[in-house]
PDB file of C-alpha atoms in Angstrom:
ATOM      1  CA  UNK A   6    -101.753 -66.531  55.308  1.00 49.00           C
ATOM      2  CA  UNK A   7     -99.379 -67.192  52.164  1.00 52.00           C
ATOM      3  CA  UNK A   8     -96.175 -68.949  51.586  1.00 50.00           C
ATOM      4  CA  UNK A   9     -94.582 -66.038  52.060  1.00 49.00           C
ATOM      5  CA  UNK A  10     -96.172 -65.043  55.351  1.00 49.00           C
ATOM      6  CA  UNK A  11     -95.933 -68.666  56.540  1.00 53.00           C
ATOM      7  CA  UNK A  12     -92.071 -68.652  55.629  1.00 53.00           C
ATOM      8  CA  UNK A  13     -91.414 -65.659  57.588  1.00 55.00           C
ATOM      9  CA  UNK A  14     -93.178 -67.160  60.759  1.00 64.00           C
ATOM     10  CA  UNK A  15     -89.557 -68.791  63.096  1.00 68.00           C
ATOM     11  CA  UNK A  16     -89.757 -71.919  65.066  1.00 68.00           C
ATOM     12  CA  UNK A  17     -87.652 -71.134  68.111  1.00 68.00           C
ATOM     13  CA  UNK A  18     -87.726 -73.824  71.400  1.00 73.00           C
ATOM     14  CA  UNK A  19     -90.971 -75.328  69.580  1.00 74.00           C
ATOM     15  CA  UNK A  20     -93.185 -72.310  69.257  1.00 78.00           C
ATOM     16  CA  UNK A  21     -94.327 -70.336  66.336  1.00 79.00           C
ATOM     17  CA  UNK A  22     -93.078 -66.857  66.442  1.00 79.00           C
ATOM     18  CA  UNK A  23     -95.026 -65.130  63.785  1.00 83.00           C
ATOM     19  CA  UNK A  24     -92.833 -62.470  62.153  1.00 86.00           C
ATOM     20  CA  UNK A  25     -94.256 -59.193  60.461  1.00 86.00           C
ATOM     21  CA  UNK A  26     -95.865 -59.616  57.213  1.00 84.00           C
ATOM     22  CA  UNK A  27     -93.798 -59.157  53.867  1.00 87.00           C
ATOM     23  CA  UNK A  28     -94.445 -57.424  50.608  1.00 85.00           C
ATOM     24  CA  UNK A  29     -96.412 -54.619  52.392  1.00 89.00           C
ATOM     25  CA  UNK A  30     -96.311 -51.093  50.759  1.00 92.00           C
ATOM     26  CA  UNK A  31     -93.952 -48.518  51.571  1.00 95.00           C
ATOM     27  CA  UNK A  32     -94.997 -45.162  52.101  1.00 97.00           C
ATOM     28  CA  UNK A  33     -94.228 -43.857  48.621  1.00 97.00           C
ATOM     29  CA  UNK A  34     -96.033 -46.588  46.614  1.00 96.00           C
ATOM     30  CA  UNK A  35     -99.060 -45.626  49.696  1.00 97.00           C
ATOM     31  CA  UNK A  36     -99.109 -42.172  49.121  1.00 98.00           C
ATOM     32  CA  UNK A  37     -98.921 -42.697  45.334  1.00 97.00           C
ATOM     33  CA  UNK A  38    -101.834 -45.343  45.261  1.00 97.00           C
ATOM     34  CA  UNK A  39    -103.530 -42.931  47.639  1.00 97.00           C
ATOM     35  CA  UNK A  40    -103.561 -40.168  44.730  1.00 98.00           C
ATOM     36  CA  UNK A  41    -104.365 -42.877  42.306  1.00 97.00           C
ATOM     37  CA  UNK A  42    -107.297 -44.120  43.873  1.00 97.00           C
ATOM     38  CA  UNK A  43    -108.401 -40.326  44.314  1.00 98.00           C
ATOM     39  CA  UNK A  44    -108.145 -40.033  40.831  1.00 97.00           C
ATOM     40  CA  UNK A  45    -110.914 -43.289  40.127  1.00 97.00           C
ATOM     41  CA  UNK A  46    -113.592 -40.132  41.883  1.00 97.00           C
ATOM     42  CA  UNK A  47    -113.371 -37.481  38.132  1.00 97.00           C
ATOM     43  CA  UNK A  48    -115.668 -37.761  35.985  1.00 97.00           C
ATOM     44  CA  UNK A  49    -113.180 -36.165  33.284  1.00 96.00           C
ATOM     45  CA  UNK A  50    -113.340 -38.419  30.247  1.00 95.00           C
ATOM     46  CA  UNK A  51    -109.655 -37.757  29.461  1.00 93.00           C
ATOM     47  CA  UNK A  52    -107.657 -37.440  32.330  1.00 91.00           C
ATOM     48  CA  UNK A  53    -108.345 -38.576  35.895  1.00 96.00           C
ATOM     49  CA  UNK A  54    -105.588 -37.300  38.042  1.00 97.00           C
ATOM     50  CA  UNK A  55    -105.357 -37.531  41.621  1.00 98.00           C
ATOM     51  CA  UNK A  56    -103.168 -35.849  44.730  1.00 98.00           C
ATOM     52  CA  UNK A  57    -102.223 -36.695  47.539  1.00 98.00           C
ATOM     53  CA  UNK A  58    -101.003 -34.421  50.364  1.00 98.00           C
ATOM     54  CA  UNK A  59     -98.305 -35.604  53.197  1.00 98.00           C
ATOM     55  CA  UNK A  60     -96.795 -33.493  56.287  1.00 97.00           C
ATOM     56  CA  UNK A  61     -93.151 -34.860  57.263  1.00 97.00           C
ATOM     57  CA  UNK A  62     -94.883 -37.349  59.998  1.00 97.00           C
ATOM     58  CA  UNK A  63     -96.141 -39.070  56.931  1.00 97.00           C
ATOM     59  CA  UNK A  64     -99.754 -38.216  57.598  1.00 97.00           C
ATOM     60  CA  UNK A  65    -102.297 -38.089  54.629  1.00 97.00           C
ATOM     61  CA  UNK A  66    -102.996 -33.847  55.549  1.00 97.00           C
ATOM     62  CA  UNK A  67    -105.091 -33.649  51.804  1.00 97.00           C
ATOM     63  CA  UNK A  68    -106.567 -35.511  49.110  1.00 98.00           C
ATOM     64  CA  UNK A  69    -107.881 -34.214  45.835  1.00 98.00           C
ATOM     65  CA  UNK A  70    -109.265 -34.863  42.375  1.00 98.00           C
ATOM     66  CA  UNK A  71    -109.916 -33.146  39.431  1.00 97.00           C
ATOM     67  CA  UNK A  72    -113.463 -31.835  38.929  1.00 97.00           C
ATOM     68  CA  UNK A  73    -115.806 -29.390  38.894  1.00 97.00           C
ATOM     69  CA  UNK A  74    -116.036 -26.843  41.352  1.00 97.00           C
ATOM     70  CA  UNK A  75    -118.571 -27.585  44.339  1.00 95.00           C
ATOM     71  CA  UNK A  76    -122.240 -25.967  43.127  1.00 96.00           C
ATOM     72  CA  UNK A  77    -120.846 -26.777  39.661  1.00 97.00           C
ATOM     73  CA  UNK A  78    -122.664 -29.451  38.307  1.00 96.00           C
ATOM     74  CA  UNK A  79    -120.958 -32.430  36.814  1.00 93.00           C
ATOM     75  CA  UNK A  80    -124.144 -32.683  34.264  1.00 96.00           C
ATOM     76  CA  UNK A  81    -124.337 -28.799  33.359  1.00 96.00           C
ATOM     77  CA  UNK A  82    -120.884 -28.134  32.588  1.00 96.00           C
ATOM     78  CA  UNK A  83    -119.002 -29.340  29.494  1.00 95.00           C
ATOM     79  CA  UNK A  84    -116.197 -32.202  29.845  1.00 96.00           C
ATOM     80  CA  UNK A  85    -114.999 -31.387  26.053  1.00 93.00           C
ATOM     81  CA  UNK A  86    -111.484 -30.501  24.680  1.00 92.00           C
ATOM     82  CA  UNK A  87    -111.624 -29.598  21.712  1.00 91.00           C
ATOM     83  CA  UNK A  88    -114.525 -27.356  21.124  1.00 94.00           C
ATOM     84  CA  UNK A  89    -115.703 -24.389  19.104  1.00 94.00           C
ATOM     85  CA  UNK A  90    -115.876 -21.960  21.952  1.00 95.00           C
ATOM     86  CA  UNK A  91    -113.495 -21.975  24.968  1.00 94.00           C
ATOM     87  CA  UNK A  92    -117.262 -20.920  27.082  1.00 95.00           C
ATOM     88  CA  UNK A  93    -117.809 -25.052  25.774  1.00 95.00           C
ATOM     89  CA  UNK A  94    -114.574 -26.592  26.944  1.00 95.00           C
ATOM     90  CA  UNK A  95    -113.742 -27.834  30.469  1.00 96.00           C
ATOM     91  CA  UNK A  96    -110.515 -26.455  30.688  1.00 94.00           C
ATOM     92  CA  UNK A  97    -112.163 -23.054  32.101  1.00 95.00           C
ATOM     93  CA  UNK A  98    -114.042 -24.983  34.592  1.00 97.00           C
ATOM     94  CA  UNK A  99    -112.107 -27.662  35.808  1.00 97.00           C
ATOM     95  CA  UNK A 100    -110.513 -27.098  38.978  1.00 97.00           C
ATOM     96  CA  UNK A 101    -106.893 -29.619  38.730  1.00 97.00           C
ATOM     97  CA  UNK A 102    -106.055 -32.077  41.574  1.00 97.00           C
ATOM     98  CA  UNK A 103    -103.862 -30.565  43.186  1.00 98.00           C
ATOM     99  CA  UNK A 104    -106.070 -27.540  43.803  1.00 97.00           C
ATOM    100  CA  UNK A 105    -108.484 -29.442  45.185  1.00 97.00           C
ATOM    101  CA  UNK A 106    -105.868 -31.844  47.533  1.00 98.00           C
ATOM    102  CA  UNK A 107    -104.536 -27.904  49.025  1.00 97.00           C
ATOM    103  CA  UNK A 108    -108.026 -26.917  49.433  1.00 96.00           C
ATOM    104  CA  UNK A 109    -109.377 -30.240  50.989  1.00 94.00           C
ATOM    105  CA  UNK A 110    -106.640 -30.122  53.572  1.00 95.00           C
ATOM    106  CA  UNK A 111    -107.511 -31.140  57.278  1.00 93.00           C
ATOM    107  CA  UNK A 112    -104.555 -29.330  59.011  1.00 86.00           C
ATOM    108  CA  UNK A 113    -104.444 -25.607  59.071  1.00 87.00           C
ATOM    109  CA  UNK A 114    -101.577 -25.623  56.577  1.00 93.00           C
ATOM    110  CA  UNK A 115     -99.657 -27.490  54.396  1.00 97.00           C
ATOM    111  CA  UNK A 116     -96.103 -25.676  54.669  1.00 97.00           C
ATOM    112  CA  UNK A 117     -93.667 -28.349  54.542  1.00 98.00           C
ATOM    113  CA  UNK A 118     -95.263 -30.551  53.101  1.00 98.00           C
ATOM    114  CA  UNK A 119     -94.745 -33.415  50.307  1.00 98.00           C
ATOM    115  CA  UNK A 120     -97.450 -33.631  47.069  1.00 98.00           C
ATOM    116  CA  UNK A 121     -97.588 -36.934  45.704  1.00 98.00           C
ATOM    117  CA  UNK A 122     -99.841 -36.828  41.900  1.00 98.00           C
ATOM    118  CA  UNK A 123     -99.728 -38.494  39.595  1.00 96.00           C
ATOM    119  CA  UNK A 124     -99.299 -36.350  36.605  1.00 97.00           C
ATOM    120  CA  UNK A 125     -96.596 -33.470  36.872  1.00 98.00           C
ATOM    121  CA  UNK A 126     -98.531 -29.898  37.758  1.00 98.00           C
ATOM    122  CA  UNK A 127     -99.490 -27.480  35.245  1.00 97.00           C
ATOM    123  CA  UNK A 128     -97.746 -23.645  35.531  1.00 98.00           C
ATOM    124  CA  UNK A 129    -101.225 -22.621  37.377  1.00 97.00           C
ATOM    125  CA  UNK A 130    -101.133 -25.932  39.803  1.00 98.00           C
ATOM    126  CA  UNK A 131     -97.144 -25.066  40.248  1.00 98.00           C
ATOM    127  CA  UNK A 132     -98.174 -21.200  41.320  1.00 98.00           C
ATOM    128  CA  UNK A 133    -100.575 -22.785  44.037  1.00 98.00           C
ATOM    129  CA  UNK A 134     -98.098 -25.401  45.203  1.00 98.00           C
ATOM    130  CA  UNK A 135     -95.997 -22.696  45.447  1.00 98.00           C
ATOM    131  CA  UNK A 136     -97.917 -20.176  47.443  1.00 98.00           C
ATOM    132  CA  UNK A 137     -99.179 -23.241  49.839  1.00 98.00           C
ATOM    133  CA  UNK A 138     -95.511 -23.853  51.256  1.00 98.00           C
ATOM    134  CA  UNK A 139     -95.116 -27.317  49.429  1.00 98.00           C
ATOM    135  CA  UNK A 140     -91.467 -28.082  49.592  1.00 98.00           C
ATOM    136  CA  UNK A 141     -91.294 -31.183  47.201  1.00 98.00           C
ATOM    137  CA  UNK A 142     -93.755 -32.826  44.378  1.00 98.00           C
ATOM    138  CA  UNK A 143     -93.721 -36.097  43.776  1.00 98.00           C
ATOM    139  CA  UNK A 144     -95.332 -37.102  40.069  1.00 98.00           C
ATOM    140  CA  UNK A 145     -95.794 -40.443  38.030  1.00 97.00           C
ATOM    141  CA  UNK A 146     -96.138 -38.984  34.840  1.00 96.00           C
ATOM    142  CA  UNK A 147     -94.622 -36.419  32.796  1.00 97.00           C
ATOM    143  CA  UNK A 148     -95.905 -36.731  29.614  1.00 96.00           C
ATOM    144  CA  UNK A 149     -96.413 -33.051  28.831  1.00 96.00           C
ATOM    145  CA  UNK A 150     -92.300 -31.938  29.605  1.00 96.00           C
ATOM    146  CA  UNK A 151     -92.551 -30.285  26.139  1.00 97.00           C
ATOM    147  CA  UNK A 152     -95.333 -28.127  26.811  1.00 97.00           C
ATOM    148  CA  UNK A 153     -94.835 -24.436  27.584  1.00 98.00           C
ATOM    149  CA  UNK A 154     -97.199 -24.421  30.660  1.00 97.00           C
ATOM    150  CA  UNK A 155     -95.112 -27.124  32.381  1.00 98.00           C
ATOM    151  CA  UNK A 156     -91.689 -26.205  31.774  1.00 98.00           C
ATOM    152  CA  UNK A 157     -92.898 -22.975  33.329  1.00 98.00           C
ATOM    153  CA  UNK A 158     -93.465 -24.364  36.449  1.00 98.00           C
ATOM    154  CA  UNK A 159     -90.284 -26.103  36.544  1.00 98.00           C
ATOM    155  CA  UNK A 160     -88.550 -22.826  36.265  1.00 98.00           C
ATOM    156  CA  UNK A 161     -90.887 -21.581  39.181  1.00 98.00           C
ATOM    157  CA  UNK A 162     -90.164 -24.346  41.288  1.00 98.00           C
ATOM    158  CA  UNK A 163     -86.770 -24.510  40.416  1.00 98.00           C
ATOM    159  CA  UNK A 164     -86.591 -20.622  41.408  1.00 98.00           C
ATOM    160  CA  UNK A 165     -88.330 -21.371  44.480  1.00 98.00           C
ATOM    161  CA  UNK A 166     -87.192 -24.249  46.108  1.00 98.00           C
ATOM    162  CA  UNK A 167     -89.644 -26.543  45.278  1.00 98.00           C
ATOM    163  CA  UNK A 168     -87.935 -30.470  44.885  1.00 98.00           C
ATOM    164  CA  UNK A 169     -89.417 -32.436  42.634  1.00 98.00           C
ATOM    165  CA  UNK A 170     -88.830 -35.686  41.229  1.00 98.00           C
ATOM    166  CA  UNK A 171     -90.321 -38.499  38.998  1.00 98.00           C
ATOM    167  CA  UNK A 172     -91.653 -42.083  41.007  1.00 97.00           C
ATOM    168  CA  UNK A 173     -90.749 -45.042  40.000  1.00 96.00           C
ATOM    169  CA  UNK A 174     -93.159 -48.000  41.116  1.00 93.00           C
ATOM    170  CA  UNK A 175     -92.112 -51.022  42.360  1.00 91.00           C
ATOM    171  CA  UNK A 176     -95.275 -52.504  41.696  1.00 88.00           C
ATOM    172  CA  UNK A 177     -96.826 -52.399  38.246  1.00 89.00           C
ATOM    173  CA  UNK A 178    -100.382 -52.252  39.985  1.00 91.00           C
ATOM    174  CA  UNK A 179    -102.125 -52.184  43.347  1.00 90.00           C
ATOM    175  CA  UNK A 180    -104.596 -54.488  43.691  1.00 89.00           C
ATOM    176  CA  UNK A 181    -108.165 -53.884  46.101  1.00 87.00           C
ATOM    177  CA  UNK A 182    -109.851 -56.727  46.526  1.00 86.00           C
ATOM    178  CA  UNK A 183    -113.388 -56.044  48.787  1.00 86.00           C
ATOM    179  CA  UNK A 184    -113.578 -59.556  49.325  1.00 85.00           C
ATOM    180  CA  UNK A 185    -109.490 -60.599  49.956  1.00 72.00           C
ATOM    181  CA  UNK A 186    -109.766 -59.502  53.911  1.00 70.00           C
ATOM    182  CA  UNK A 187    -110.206 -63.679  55.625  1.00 69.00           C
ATOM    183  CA  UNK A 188    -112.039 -62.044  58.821  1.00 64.00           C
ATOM    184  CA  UNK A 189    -112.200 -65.058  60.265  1.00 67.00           C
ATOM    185  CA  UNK A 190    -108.740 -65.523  60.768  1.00 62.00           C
ATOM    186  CA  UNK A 191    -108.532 -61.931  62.570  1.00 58.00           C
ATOM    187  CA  UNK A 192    -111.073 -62.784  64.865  1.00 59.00           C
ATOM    188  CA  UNK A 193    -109.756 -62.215  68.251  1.00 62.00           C
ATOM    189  CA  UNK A 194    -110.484 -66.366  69.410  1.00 57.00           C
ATOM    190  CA  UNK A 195    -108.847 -67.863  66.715  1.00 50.00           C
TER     191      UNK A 195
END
């Protein structure tokens, strides 16, 4: 237990009532952390983005990364931007994160729901997002505003409904630490 915790705890009449514990996440900084982590799975060399699908009970409903498509081998296809021939780049091949978050889905739709990434979509992500029933997108990063592909999909989600909007951390960085869990103190005789 820290300081913090340990402050929060109240003595009332002599006994320690323990209080909930502070500084936990809230659900966006979750669902955003969720994508991130997603994103540590591509192999790209460039950019590893990650999504992160929510229904309005604010249940995880799908979780994607960009990659290869299953079959596809990681090792046979190229990972290269700027090549010769397109047939040697992996922007043919590549299937984006939020693709694969829609397509990875546990529920038998997605209408309604919230996509949390953490780049903004491309115009061919947006189309998908689109189709799927997604009602808002939730990005970290948009870095490529300028480019043609993704002010089209703002126009298409703009002409469609879609909400989206940049996150803004509170935390600079999220922190797993294998080894930070004291089990001891969670045993059930202590």
């Amino acid at each position: 237990m820290d300081l913090a915790d340990k402050a929060a705890n109240l003595c009332v009449n002599g006994v320690t009532v323990q209080k909930k514990r502070e500084g936990y996440l809230d659900w966006k900084e979750y669902f955003m952390a969720t994508a991130f982590l997603a994103a540590k799975r591509s192999k790209d060399p460039s950019y590893q983005v990650g999504a992160c699908v929510v229904n309005k009970e604010n249940k995880i409903v799908g979780v994607g990364y960009n990659g290869m498509p299953t079959g596809c081998s990681d090792d046979e296809f190229p990972w290269g931007k700027n090549t010769p021939s397109p047939l040697d780049s992996k922007f043919l091949y590549v299937c984006h994160a939020e693709m694969n978050a829609i397509l990875n889905r546990n529920s038998a739709d997605v209408k309604n729901c919230t996509i949390y990434v953490g780049l903004f979509p491309c115009n061919e992500c947006a189309k998908i997002i689109i189709q799927s029933g997604i009602t808002e997108v939730v990005y970290l990063s948009d870095e490529n505003a300028h480019k043609p592909t993704y002010i089209a999909s703002k126009k298409m989600f703009d002409a469609a409904g879609v909400k989206y909007w940049q996150f803004k951390p509170k935390n600079e960085k999220i922190v797993i630490n294998f080894t930070g869990i004291d089990w001891e103190s969670m045993s059930p005789s202590k």
